[in-house]
mmCIF file of C-alpha atoms in Angstrom:
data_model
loop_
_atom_site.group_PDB
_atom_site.id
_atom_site.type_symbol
_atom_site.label_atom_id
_atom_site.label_comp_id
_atom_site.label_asym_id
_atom_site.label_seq_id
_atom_site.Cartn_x
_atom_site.Cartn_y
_atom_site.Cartn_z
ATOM 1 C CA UNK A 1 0.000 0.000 0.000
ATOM 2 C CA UNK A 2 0.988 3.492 -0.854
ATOM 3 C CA UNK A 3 2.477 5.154 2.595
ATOM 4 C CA UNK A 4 0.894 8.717 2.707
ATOM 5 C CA UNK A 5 3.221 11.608 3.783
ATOM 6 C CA UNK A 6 1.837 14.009 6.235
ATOM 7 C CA UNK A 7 0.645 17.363 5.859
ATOM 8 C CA UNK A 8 -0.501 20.469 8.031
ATOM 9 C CA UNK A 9 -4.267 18.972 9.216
ATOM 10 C CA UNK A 10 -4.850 17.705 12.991
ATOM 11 C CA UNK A 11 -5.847 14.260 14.283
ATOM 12 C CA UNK A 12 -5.252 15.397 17.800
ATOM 13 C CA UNK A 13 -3.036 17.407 20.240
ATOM 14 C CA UNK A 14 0.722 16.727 18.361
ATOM 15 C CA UNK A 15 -0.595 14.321 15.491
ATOM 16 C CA UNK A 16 -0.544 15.683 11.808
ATOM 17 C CA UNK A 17 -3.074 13.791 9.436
ATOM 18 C CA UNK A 18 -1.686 11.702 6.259
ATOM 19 C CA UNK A 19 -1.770 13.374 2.415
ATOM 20 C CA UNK A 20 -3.726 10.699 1.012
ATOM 21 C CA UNK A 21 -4.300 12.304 -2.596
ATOM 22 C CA UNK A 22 -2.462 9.610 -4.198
ATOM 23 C CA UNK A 23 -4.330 6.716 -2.626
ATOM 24 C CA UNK A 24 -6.879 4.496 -4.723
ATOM 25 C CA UNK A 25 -10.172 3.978 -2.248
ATOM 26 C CA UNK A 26 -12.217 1.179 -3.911
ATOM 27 C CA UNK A 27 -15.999 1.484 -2.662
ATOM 28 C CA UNK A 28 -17.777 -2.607 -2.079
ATOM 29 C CA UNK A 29 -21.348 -1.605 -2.584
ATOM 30 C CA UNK A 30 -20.719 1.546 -5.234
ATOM 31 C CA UNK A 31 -23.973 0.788 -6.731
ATOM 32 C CA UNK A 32 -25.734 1.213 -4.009
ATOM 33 C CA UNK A 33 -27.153 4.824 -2.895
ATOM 34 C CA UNK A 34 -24.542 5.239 0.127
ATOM 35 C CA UNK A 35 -21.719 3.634 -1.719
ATOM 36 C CA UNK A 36 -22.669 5.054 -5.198
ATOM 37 C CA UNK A 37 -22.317 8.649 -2.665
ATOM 38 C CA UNK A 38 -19.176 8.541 -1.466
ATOM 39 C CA UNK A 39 -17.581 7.525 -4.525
ATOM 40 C CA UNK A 40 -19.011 10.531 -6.044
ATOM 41 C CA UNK A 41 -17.998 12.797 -3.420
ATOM 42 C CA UNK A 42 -14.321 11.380 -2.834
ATOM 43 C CA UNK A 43 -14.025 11.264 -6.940
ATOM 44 C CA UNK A 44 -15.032 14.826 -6.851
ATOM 45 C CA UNK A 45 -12.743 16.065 -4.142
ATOM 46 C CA UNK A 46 -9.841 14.704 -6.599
ATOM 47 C CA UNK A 47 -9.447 10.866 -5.003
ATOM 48 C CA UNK A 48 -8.866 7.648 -7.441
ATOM 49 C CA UNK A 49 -12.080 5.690 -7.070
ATOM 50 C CA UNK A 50 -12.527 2.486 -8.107
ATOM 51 C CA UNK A 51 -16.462 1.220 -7.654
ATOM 52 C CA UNK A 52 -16.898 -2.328 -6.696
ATOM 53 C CA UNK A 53 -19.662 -4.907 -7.691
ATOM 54 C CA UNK A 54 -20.983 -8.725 -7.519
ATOM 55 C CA UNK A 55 -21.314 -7.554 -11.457
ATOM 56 C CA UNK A 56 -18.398 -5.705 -13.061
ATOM 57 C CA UNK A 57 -20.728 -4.716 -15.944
ATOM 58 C CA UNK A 58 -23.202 -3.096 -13.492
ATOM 59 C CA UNK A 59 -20.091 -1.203 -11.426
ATOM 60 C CA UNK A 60 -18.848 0.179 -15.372
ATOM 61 C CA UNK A 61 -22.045 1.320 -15.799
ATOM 62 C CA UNK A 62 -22.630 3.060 -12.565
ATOM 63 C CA UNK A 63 -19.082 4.474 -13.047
ATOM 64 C CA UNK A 64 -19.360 5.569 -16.498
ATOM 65 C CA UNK A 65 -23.034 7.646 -14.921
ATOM 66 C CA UNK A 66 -20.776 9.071 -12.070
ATOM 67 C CA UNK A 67 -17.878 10.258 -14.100
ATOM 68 C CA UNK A 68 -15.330 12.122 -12.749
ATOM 69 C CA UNK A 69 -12.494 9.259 -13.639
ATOM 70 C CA UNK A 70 -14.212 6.900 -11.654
ATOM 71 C CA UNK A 71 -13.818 3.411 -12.999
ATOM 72 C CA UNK A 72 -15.367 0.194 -12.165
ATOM 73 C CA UNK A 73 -14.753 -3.657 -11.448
ATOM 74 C CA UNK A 74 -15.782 -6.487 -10.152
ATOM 75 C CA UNK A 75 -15.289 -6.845 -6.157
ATOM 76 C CA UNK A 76 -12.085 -8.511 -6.296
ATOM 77 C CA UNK A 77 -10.647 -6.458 -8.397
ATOM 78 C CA UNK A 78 -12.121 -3.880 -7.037
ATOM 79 C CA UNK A 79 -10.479 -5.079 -3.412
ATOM 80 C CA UNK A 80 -6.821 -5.682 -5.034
ATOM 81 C CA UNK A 81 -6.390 -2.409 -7.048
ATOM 82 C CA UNK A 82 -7.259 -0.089 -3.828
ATOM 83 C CA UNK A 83 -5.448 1.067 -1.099
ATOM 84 C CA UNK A 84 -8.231 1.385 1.229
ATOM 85 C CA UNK A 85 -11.349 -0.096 0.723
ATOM 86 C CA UNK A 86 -14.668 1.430 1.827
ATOM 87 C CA UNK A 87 -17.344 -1.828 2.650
ATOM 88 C CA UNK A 88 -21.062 -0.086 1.893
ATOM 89 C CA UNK A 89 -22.854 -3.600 0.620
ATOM 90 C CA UNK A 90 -25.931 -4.307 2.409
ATOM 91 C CA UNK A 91 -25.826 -5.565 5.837
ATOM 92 C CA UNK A 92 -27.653 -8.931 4.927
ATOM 93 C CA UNK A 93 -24.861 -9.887 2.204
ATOM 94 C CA UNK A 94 -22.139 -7.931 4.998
ATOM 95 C CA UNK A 95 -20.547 -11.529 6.406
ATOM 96 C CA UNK A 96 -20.713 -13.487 2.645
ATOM 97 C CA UNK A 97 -18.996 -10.977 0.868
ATOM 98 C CA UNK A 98 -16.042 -10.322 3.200
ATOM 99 C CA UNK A 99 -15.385 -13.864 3.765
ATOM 100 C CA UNK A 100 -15.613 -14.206 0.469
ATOM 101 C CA UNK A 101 -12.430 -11.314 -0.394
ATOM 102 C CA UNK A 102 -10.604 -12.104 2.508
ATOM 103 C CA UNK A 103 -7.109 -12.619 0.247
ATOM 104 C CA UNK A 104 -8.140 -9.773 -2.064
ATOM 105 C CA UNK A 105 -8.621 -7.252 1.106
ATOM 106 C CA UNK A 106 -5.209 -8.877 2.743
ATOM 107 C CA UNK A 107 -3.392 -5.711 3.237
ATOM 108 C CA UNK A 108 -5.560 -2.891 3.041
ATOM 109 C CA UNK A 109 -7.050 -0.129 5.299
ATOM 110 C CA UNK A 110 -10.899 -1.343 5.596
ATOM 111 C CA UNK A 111 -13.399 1.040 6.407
ATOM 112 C CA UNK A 112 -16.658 -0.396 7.480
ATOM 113 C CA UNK A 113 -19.524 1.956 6.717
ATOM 114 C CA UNK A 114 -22.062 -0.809 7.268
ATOM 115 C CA UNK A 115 -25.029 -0.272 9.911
ATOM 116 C CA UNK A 116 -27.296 -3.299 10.418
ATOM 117 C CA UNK A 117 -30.819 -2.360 11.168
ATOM 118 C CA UNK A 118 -34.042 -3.816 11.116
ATOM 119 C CA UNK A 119 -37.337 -2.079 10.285
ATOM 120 C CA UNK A 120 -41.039 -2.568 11.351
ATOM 121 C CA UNK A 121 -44.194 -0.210 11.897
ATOM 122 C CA UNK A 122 -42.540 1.096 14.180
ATOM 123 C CA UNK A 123 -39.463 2.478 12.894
ATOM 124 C CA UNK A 124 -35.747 1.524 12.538
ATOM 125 C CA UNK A 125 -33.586 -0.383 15.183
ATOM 126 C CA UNK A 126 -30.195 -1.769 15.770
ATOM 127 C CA UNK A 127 -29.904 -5.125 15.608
ATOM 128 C CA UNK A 128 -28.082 -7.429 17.533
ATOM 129 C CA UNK A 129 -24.562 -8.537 16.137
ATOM 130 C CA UNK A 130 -22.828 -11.446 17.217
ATOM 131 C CA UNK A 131 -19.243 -10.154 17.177
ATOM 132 C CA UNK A 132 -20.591 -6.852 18.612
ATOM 133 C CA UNK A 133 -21.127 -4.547 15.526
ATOM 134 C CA UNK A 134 -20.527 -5.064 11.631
ATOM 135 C CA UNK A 135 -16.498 -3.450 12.414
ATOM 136 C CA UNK A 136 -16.103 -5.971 14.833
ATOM 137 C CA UNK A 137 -17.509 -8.670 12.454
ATOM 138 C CA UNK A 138 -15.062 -7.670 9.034
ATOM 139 C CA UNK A 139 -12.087 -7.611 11.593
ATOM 140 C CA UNK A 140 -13.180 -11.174 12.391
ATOM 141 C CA UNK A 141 -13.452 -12.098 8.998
ATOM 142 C CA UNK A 142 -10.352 -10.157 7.625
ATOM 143 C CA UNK A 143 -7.468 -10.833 10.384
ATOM 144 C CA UNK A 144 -4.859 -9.438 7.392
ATOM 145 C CA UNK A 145 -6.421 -6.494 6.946
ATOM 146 C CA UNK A 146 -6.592 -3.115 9.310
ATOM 147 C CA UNK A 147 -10.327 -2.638 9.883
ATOM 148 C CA UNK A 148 -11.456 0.731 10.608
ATOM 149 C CA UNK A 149 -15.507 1.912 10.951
ATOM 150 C CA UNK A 150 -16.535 5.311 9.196
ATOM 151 C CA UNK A 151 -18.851 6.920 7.364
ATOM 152 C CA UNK A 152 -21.850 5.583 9.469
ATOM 153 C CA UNK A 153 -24.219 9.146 9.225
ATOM 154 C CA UNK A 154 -24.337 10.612 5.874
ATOM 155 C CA UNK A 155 -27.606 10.630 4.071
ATOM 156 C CA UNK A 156 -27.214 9.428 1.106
ATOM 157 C CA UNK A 157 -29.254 11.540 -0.782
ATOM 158 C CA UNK A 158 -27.187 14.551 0.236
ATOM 159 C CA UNK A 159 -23.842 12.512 -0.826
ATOM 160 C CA UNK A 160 -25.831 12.027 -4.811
ATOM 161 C CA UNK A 161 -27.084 15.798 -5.040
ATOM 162 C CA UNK A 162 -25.312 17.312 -6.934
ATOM 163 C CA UNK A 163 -26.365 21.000 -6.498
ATOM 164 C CA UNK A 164 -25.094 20.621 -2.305
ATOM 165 C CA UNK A 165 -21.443 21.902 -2.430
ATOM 166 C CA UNK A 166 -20.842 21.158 1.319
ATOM 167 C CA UNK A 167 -21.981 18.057 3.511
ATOM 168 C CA UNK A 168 -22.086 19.831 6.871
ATOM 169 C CA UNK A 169 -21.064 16.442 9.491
ATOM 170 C CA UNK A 170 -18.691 15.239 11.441
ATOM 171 C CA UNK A 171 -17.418 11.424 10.554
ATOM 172 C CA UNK A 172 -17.131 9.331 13.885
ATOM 173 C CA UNK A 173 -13.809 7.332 12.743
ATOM 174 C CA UNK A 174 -13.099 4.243 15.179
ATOM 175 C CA UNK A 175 -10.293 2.014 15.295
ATOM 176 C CA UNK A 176 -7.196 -0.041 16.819
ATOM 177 C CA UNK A 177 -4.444 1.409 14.425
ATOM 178 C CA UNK A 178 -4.554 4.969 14.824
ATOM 179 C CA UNK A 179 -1.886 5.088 11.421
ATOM 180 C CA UNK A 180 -5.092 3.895 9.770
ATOM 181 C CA UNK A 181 -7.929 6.021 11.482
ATOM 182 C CA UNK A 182 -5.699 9.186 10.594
ATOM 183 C CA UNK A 183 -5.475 8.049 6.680
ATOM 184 C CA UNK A 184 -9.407 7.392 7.132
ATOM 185 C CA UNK A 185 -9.916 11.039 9.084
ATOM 186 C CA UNK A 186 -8.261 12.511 6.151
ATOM 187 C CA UNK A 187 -10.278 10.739 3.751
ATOM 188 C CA UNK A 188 -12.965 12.528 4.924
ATOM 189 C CA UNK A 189 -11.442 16.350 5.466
ATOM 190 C CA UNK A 190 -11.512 15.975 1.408
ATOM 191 C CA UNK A 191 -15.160 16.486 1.308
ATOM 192 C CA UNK A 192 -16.215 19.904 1.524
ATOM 193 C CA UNK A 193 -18.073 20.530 4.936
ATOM 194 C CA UNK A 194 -16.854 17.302 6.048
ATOM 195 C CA UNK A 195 -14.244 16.497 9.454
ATOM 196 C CA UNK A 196 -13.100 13.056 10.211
ATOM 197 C CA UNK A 197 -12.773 12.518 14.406
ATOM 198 C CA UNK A 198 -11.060 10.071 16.291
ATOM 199 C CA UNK A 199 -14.137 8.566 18.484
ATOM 200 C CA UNK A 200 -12.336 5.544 19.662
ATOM 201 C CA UNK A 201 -11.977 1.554 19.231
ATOM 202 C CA UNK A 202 -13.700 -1.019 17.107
ATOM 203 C CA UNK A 203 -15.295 -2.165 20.073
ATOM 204 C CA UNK A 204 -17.395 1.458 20.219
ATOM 205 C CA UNK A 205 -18.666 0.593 17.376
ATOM 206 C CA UNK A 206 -21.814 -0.515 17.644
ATOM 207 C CA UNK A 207 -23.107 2.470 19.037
ATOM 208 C CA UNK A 208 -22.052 4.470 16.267
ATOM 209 C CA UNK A 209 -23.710 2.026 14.063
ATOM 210 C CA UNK A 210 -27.119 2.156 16.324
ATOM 211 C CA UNK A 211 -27.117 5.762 16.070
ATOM 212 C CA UNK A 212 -28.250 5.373 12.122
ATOM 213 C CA UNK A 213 -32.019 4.354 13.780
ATOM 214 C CA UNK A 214 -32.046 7.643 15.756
ATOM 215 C CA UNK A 215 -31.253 9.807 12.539
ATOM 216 C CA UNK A 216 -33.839 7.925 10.672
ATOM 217 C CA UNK A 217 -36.529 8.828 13.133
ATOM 218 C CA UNK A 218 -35.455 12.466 13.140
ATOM 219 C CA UNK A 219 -35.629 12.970 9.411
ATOM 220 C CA UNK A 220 -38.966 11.067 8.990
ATOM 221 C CA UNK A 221 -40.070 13.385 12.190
ATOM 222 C CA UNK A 222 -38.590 16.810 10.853
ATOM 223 C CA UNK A 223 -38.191 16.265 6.826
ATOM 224 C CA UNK A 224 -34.608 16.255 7.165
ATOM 225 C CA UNK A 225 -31.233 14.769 6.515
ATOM 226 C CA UNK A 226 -29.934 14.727 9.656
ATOM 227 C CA UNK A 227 -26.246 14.377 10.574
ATOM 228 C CA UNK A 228 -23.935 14.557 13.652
ATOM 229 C CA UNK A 229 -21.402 17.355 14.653
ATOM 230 C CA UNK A 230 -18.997 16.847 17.888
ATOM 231 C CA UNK A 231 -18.403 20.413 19.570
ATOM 232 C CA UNK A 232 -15.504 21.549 21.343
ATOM 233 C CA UNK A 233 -13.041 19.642 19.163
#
């Protein structure tokens, strides 16, 4: 993997965050909404995106709609020409399809953006996860790679409008390598309006992941797209 040099941006008190321009972030799940999102955001802030799908033919096409020199692939290939690797699949295909690339992922930063909910008449809720949370479940599954969790609280429909310049939130980055939650915090300073944070280990996961059902009910409540900022940081 490419080693990013630092530059003048803060992960905390003495810490400098990574330049990670150069770096190739492959997106599992880039057709989806929230995956199809932050591959056009990172692709627009200037980062190498490579979109990944069960079907390479579907993640060309989806690539070849978003533009912006963002190509596509099949998930393997997808998995083996990044450098970090953002997992947005659906939460009910989460387990199969990281088992599935554990030799192609061998390597990378992972950054699992993956909330598993449930839904009746009554709403959204977390469900339960075996290994704790879906982190906690692709560092089970991927022992050779450095799993990180990110990206939990952006509506995707902001991340796919075009006409917002800015996506005002704060990205809860969590984490046992902190060389890896720093290249993941600066991932998300490229985004206009956006600040990665430091909000502690894998095992805090799940929590960030159960939030998702609280922002659900406040935009169905208020009409919103609700996000998260952390003050006094």
């Amino acid at each position: 993997m490419t080693q990013p040099d630092s530059v003048n941006a803060t992960a905390g008190p003495g810490r400098e965050l990574p330049d990670v321009s150069e770096l190739v972030v492959g997106v599992l799940g880039g057709t989806g909404d929230q995956g199809r999102g932050l591959a056009y955001r990172l692709a627009k802030a200037g980062q190498q995106v490579v979109i990944g799908s069960r079907s390479a033919e579907r993640a060309e096409d989806c690539a070849t709609q978003l533009g912006l020199g963002v190509r596509g692939a099949d998930n393997a290939t997808c998995a083996r020409e990044s450098d970090v690797v953002i997992v947005a699949v659906p939460w009910d295909g989460h387990a199969e399809t990281l088992a599935s690339l554990r030799a192609d992922l061998a390597g990378k930063i992972v950054v699992d953006c993956v909330n598993p909910l449930g839904f009746d008449k009554q709403g959204a809720y977390a469900l339960q996860v075996p290994e704790g949370s879906a982190a906690q479940q692709a560092a089970a599954l991927l022992p050779d790679s450095t799993v990180t969790a990110a990206f939990h609280h952006l509506s995707a429909v902001l991340l796919q409008d075009g006409s917002v310049d800015e996506i005002d939130i704060d990205v809860m980055v969590l984490g046992e390598d902190r060389a890896a939650t720093d290249t993941v915090q600066a991932l998300a300073d490229r985004i206009p309006g956006m600040r990665g944070v430091f909000a502690g280990r894998l095992r805090n996961a799940h929590q960030v992941e159960a939030l998702v059902a609280n922002l659900i009910s406040v935009n169905r409540r208020y009409k919103v797209h609700a996000g998260v900022r952390i003050t006094d940081v």
